[in-house]
Short mmCIF file of C-alpha atoms in Angstrom, two decimals:
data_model
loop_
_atom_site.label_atom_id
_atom_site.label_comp_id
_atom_site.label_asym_id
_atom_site.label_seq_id
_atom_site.Cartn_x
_atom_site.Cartn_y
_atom_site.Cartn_z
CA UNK N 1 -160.99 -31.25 -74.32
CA UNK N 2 -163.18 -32.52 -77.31
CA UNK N 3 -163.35 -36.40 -77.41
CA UNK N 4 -161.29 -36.61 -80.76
CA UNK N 5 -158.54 -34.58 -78.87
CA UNK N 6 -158.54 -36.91 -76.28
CA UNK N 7 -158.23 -39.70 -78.75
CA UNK N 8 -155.52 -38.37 -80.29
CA UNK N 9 -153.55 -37.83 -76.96
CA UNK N 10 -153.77 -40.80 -76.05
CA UNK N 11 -152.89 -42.19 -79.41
CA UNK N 12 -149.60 -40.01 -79.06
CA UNK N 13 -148.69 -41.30 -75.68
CA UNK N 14 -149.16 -44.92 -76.21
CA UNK N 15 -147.58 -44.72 -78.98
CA UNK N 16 -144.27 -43.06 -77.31
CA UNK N 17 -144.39 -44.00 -74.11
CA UNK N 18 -143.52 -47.40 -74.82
CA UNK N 19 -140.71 -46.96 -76.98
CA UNK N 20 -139.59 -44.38 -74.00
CA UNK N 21 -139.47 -46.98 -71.86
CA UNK N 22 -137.75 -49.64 -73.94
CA UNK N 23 -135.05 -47.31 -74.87
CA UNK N 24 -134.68 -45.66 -71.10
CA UNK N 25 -134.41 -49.55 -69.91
CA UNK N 26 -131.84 -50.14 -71.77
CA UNK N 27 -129.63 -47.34 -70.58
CA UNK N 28 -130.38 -47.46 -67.59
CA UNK N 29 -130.22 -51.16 -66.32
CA UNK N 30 -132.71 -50.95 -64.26
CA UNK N 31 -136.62 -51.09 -64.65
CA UNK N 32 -138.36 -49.17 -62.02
CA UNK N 33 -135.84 -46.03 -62.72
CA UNK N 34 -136.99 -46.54 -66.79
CA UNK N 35 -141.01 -46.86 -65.81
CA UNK N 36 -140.92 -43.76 -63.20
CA UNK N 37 -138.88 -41.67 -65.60
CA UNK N 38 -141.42 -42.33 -68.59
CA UNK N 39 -144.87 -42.34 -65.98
CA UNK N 40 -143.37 -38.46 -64.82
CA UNK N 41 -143.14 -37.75 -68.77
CA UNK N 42 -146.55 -38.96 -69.16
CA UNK N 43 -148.13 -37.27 -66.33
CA UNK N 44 -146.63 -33.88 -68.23
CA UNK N 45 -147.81 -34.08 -71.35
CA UNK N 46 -151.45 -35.42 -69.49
CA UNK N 47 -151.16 -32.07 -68.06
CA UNK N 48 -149.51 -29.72 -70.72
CA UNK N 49 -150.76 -31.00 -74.10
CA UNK N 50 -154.67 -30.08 -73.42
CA UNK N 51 -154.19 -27.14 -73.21
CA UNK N 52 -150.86 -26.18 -75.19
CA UNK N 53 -151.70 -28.54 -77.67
CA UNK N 54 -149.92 -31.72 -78.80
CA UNK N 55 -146.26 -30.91 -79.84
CA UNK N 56 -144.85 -31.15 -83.59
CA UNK N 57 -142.51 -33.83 -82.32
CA UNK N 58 -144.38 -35.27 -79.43
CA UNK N 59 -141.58 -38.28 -79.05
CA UNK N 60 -138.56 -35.08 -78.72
CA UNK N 61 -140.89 -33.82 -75.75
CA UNK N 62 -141.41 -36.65 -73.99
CA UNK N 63 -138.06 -37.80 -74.30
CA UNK N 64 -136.39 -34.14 -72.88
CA UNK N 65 -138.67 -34.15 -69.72
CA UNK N 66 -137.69 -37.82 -68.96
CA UNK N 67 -133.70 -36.62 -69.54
CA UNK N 68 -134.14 -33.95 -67.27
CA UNK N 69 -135.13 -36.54 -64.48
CA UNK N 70 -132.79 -38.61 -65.37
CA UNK N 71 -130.25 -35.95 -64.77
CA UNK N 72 -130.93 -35.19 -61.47
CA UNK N 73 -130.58 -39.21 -60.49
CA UNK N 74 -127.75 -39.37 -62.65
CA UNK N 75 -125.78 -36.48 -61.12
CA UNK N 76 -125.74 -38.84 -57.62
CA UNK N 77 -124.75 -41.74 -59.45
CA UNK N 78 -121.08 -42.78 -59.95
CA UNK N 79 -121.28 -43.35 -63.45
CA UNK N 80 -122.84 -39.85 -64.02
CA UNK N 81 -121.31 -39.32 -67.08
CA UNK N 82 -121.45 -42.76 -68.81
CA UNK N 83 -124.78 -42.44 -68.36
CA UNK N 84 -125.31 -39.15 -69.57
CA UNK N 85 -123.34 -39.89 -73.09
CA UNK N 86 -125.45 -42.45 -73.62
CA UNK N 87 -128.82 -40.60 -72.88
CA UNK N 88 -129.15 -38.53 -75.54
CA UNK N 89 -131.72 -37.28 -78.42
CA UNK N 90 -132.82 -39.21 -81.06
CA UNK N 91 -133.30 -42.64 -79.31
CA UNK N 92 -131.67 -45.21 -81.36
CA UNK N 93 -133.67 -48.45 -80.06
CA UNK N 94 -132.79 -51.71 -80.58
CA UNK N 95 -135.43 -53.46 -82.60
CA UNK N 96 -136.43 -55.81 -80.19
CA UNK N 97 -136.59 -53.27 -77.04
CA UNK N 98 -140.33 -53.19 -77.02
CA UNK N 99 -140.78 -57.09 -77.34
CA UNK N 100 -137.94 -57.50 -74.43
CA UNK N 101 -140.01 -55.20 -72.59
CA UNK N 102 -143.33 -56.88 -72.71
CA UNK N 103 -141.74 -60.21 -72.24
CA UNK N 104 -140.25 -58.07 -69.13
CA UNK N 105 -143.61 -57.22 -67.96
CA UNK N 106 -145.64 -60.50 -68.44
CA UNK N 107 -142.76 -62.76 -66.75
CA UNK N 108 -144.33 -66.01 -65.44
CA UNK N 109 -142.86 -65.10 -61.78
CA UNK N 110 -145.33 -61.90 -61.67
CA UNK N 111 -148.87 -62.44 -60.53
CA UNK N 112 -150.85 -62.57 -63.50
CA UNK N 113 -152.94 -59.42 -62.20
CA UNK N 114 -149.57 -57.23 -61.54
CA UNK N 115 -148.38 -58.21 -65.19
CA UNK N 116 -151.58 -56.66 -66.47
CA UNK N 117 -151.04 -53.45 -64.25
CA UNK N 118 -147.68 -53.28 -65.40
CA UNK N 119 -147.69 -53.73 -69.23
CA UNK N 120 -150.54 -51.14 -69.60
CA UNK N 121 -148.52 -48.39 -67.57
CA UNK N 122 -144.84 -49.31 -68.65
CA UNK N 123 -145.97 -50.20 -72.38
CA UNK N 124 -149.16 -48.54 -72.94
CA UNK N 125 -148.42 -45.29 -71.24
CA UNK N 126 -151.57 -45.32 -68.49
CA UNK N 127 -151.03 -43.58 -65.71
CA UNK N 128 -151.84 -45.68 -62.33
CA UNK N 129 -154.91 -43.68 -61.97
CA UNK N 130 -156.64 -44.23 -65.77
CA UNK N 131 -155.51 -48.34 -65.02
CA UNK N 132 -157.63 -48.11 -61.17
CA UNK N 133 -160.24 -46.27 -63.39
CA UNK N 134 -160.73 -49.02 -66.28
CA UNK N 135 -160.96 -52.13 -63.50
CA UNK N 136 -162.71 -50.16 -61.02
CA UNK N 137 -160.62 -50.71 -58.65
CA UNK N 138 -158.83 -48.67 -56.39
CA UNK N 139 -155.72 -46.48 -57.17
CA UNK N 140 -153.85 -47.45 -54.08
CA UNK N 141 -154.17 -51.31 -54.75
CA UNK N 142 -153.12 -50.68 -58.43
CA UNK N 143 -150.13 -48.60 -57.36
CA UNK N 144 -148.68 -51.55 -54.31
CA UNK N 145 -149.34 -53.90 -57.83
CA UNK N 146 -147.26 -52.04 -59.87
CA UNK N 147 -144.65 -51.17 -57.07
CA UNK N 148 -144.38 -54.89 -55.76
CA UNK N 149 -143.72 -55.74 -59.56
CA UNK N 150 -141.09 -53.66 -60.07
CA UNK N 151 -139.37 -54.83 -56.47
CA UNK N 152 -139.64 -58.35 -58.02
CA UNK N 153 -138.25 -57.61 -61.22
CA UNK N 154 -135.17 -56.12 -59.39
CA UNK N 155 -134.64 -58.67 -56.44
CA UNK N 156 -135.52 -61.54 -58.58
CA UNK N 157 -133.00 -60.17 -61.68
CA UNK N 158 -135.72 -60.88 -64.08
CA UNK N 159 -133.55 -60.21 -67.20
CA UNK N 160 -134.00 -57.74 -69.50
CA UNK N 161 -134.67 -59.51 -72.65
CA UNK N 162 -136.26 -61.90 -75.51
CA UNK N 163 -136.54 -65.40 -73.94
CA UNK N 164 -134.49 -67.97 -75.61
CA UNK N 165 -135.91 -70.46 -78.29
CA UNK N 166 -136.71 -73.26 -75.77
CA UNK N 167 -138.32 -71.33 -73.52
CA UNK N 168 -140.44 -68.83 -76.06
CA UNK N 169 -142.76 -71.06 -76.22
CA UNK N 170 -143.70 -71.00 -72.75
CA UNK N 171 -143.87 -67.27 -72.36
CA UNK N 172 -145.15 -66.36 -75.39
CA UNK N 173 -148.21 -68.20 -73.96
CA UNK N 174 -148.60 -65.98 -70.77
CA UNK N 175 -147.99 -62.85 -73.02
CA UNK N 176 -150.65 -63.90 -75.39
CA UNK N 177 -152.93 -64.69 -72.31
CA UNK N 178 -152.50 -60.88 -70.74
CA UNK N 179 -153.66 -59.16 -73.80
CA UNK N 180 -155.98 -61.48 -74.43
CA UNK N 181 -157.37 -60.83 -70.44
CA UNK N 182 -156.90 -57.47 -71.12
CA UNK N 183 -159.56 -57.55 -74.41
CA UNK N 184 -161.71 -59.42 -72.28
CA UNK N 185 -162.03 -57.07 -69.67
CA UNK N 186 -162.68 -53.88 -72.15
CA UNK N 187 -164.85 -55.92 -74.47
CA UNK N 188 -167.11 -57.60 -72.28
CA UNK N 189 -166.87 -55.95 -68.17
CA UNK N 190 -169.41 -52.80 -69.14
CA UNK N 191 -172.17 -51.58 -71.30
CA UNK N 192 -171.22 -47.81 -71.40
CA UNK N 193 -168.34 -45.58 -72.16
CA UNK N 194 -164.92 -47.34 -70.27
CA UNK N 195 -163.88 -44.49 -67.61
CA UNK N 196 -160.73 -44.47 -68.89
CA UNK N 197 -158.76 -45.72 -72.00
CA UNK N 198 -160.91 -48.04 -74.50
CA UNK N 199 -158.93 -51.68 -72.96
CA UNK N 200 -160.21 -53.05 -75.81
CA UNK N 201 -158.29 -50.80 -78.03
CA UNK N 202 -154.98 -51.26 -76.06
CA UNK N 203 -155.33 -55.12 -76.29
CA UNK N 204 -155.46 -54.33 -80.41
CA UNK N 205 -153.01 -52.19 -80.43
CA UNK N 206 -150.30 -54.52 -78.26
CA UNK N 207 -151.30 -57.40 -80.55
CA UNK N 208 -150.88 -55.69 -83.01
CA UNK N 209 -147.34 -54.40 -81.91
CA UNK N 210 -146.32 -58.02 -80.71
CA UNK N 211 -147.22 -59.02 -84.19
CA UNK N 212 -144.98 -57.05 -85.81
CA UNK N 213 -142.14 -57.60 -84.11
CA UNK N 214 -142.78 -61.66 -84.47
CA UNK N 215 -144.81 -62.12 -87.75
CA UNK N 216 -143.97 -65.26 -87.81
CA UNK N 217 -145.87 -66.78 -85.12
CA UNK N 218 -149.32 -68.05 -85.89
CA UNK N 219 -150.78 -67.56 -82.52
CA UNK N 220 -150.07 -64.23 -82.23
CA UNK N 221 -151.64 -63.11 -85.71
CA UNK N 222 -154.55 -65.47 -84.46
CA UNK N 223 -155.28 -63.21 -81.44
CA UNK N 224 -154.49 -60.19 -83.21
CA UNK N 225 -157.35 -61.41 -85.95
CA UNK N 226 -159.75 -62.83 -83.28
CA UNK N 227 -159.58 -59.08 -81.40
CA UNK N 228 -159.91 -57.82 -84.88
CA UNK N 229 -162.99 -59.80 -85.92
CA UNK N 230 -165.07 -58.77 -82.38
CA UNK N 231 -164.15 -54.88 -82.44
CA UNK N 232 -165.44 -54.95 -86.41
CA UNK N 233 -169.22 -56.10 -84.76
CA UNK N 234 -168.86 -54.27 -81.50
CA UNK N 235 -171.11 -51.34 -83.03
CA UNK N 236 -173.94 -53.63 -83.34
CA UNK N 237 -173.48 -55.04 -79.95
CA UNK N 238 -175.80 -52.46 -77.86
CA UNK N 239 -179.09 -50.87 -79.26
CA UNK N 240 -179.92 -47.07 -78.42
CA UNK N 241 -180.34 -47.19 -74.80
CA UNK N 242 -177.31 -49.00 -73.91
CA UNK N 243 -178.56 -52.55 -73.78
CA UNK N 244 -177.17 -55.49 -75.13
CA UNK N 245 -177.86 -56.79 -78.52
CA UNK N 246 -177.77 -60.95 -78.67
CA UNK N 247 -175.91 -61.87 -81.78
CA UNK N 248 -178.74 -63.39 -83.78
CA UNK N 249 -180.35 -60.00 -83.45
CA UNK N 250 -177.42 -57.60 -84.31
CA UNK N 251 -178.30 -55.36 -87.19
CA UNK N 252 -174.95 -56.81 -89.36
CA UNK N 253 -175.50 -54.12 -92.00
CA UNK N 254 -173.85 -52.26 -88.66
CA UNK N 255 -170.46 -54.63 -88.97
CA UNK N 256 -167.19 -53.74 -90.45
CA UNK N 257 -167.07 -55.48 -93.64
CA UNK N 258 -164.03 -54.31 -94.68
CA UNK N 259 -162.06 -55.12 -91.13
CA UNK N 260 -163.61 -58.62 -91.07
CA UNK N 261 -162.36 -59.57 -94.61
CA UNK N 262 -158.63 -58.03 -93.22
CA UNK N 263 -159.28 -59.62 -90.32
CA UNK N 264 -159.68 -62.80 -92.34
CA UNK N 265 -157.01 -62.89 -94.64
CA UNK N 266 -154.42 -62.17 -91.61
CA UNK N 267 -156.08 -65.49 -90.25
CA UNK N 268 -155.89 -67.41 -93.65
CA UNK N 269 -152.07 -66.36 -93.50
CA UNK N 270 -151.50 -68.02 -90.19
CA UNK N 271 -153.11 -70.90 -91.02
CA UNK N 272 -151.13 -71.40 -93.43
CA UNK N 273 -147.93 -72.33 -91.26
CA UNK N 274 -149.87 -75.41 -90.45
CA UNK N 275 -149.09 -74.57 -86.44
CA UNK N 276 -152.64 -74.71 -84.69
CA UNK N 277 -153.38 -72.62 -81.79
CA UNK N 278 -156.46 -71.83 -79.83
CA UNK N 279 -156.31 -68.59 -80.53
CA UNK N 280 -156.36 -69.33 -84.47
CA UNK N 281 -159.32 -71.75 -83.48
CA UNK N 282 -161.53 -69.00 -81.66
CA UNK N 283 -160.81 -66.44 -84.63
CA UNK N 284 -161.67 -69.12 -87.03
CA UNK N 285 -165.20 -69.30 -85.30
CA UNK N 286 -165.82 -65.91 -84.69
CA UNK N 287 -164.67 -65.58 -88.19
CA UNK N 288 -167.90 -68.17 -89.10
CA UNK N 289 -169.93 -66.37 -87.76
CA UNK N 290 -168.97 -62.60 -89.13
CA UNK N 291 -168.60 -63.96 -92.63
CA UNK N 292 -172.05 -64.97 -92.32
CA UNK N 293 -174.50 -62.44 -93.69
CA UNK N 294 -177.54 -63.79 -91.80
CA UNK N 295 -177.61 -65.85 -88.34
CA UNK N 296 -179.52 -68.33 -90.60
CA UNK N 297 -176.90 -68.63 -92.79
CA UNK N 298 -173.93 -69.65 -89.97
CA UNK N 299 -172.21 -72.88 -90.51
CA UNK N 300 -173.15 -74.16 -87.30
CA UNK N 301 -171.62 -77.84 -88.31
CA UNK N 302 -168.15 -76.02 -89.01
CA UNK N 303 -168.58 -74.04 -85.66
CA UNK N 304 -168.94 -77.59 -83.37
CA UNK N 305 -165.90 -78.96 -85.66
CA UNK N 306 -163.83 -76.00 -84.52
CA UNK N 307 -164.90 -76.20 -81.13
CA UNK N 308 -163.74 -79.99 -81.45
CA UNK N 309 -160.81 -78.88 -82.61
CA UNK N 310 -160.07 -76.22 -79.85
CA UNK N 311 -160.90 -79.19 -76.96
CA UNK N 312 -158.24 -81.32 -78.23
CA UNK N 313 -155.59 -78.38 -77.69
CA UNK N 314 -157.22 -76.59 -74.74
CA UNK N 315 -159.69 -78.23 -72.85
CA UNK N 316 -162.17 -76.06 -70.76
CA UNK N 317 -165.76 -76.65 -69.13
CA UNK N 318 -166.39 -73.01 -71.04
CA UNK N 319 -165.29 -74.45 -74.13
CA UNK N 320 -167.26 -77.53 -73.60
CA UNK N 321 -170.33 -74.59 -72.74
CA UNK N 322 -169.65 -72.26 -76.14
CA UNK N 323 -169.64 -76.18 -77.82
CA UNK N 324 -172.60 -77.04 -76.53
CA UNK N 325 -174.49 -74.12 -77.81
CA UNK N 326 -173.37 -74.37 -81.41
CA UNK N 327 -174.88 -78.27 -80.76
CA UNK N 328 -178.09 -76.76 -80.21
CA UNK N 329 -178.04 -74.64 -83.72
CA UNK N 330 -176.47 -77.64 -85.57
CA UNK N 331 -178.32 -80.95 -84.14
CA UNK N 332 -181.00 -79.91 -81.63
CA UNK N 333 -181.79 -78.23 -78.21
CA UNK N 334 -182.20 -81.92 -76.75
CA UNK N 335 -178.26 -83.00 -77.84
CA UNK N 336 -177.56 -79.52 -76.32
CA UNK N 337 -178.78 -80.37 -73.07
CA UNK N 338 -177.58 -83.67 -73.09
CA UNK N 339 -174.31 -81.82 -73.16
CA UNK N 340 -175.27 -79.23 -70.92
CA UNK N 341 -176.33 -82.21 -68.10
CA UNK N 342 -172.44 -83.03 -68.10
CA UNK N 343 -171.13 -80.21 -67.20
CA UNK N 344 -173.52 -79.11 -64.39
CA UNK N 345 -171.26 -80.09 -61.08
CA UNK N 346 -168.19 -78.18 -63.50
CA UNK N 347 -170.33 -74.94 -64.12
CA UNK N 348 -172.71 -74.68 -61.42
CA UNK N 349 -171.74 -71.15 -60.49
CA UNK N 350 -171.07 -69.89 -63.56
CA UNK N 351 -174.23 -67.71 -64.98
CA UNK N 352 -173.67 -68.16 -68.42
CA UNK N 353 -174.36 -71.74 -68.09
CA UNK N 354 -178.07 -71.10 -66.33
CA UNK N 355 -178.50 -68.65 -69.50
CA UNK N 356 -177.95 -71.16 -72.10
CA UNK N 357 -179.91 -73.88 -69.93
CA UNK N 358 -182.70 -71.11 -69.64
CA UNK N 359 -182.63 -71.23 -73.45
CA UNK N 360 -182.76 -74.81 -73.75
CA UNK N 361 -185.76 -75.51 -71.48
CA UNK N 362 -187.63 -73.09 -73.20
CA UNK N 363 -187.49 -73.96 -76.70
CA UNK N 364 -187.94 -77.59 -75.18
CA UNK N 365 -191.46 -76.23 -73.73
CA UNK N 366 -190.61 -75.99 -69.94
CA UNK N 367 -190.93 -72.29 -69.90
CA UNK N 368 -190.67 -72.43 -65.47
CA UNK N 369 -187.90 -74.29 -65.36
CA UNK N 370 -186.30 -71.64 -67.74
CA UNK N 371 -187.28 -69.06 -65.31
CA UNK N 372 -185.50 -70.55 -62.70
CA UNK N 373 -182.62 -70.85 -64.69
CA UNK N 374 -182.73 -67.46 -65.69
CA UNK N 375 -183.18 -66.16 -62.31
CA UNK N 376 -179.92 -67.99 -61.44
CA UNK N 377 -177.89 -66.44 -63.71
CA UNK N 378 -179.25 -63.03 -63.24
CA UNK N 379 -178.07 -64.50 -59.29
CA UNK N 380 -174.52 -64.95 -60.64
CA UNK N 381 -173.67 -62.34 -62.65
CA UNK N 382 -172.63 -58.42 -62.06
CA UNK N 383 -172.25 -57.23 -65.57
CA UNK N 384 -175.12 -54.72 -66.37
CA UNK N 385 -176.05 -55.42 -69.67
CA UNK N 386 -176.32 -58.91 -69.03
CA UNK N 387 -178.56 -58.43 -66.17
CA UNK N 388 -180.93 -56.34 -68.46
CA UNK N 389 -180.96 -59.32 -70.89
CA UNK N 390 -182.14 -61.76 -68.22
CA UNK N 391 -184.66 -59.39 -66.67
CA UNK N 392 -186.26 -58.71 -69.72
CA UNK N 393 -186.22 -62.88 -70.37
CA UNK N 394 -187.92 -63.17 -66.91
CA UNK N 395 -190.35 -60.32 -67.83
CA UNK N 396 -191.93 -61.93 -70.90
CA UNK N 397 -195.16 -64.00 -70.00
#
């Protein structure tokens, strides 16, 4: 199957599968039966669409195969036909089933690992293999995840639906905080091709959903712009052979214009309800930085007020780090390290903070004491572009 094929079936089912499950949740009652019924539906059109070709009404297909399973489990069931009135074709979902369902799946009593597992395969459609696949880990330990979830959800009578108005607040956060995890990890784990689904793409797409069904909360449109202003420079991340491309070097002629200014104006709109978030706060630098045509030409004094800004809502030694850096741009490398010196018993095994200190000493003319520091970060870290980066750095003379 051509790449653009594969695209486009995995468009379909994400875009289904979900709405599958919200509606086959609420008949039902009861979670597990809804996820297995949709994951067998999946797992079908994985294996009959490549080759027969995606169906005229892909939602109709997906939705029969599911009903026939249902049937079956139905038939044993007491209220056999109760159940069967009510599952029939076209699924007339309430329009808050898929936002009760991913409140469902990121409930603050799951691990926050399982609540990952789960909303990609009950809302996004993966199957447990493509979600082992895209964290490179194995399928066994995704599926006792995913099963374990579902156990809790039962025995714990996690309720199906929208938390109430005191409480939204609260688990909006760990919503926000699994897509956001979940951009992370396709944006920034690998160099090449992800072995499964683009992660980065499903993080997009479930902001993007969440946004819709709550446009008017400011945090969410400010993660759904901050994903939005990353993907529109990700093709001028990595250079011909794979390796990474540091942002002062990116080729911005490469960037999205057109997704940045969107990207933007869906910010601007947020702001606008004069409710700060951090995620607003890291679009609105990211946004500094793609709005600026040349690295010379970054408001590096906005950038630290930002940052400022972001420590008074969410402090983090990272924060302090990313801070720190836009110091260096805006008042000097020695402020920088000044900074950098604080937060050395915080960050001491973290290798981003040996890379930026590696920086430091060497535009402050200690070029060995920025190898060390390099070779301690290339110590700490796994990813494989960023281990290129810091071998080349140790390879210049």
């Amino acid at each position: 199957m051509s790449d653009a094929a594969h695209d486009q079936l995995a468009s379909v089912v994400r875009q289904h599968a979900g709405q599958l499950a919200a509606a086959l949740m609420r008949v039902t009652g009861d979670f597990a039966t809804a996820e297995d019924l949709v994951q067998d539906a999946v797992l079908a059109a994985l294996q009959h669409w490549p080759a027969e070709g995606i169906p005229e009404r892909p939602d109709a297909w997906l939705f029969t195969v599911a009903r026939r399973r249902a049937l079956d489990g139905f038939r044993r069931a007491d209220n056999y036909r109760a159940k069967l009135a009510q599952l029939q074709w076209p699924v007339q979902p309430a329009d808050d089933d898929r936002l009760r369902l991913i409140f469902t799946c990121c409930h603050p009593a799951l691990p926050r690992q399982a609540q990952i597992a789960l909303t990609l395969r009950v809302v996004c459609g993966l199957t447990t293999a493509q979600i082992a696949r895209a964290f490179l880990v194995h399928e066994t330990a995704i599926a006792q995840r995913i099963t374990r979830a579902k156990r809790k959800i039962t025995d714990a009578g996690i309720p199906y639906r929208v938390p109430d108005d005191d409480e939204l607040a609260a688990r909006l956060t760990e919503v926000l905080t699994v897509i956001y995890l979940l951009f992370n990890e396709g944006y920034l784990a690998t160099t090449g091709p992800p072995a499964s689904r683009d992660l980065a793409e499903d993080a997009e797409w479930l902001a993007s959903l969440l946004h819709q069904l709550m446009p008017a909360e400011p945090e969410v449109a400010g993660l759904l712009a901050l994903i939005r202003l990353h993907r529109a420079r990700a093709a001028a991340r990595f250079g011909t052979d794979g390796e990474l491309v540091l942002l002062r070097d990116q080729d911005r002629s490469r960037w999205d214009r057109e997704a940045i200014a969107d990207a933007v104006r869906l910010l601007t709109r947020a702001a606008r309800r004069q409710r700060p978030g951090p995620y607003q706060l890291q679009a609105a630098i990211v946004a500094c930085h793609a709005e600026a045509e040349h690295f010379e030409d970054t408001d590096w004094e906005q950038i630290v007020l930002l940052y400022d800004m972001l420590l008074h809502l969410a402090p983090s030694p990272v924060t302090r780090l990313h801070r720190a850096i836009a110091v260096r741009y805006a008042t000097g490398a020695q402020a920088a390290m000044a900074e950098l010196d604080d937060l050395a018993g915080i960050l001491g095994e973290y290798h981003l903070y040996h890379a930026t200190r590696a920086e430091l000493l060497r535009e402050l003319g200690q070029p060995d004491h920025a190898r060390a520091a390099d070779r301690r970060a290339l110590d700490l870290t796994a990813n494989p572009a960023e281990q290129a980066v810091l071998q080349q750095r140790l390879a210049w003379i």
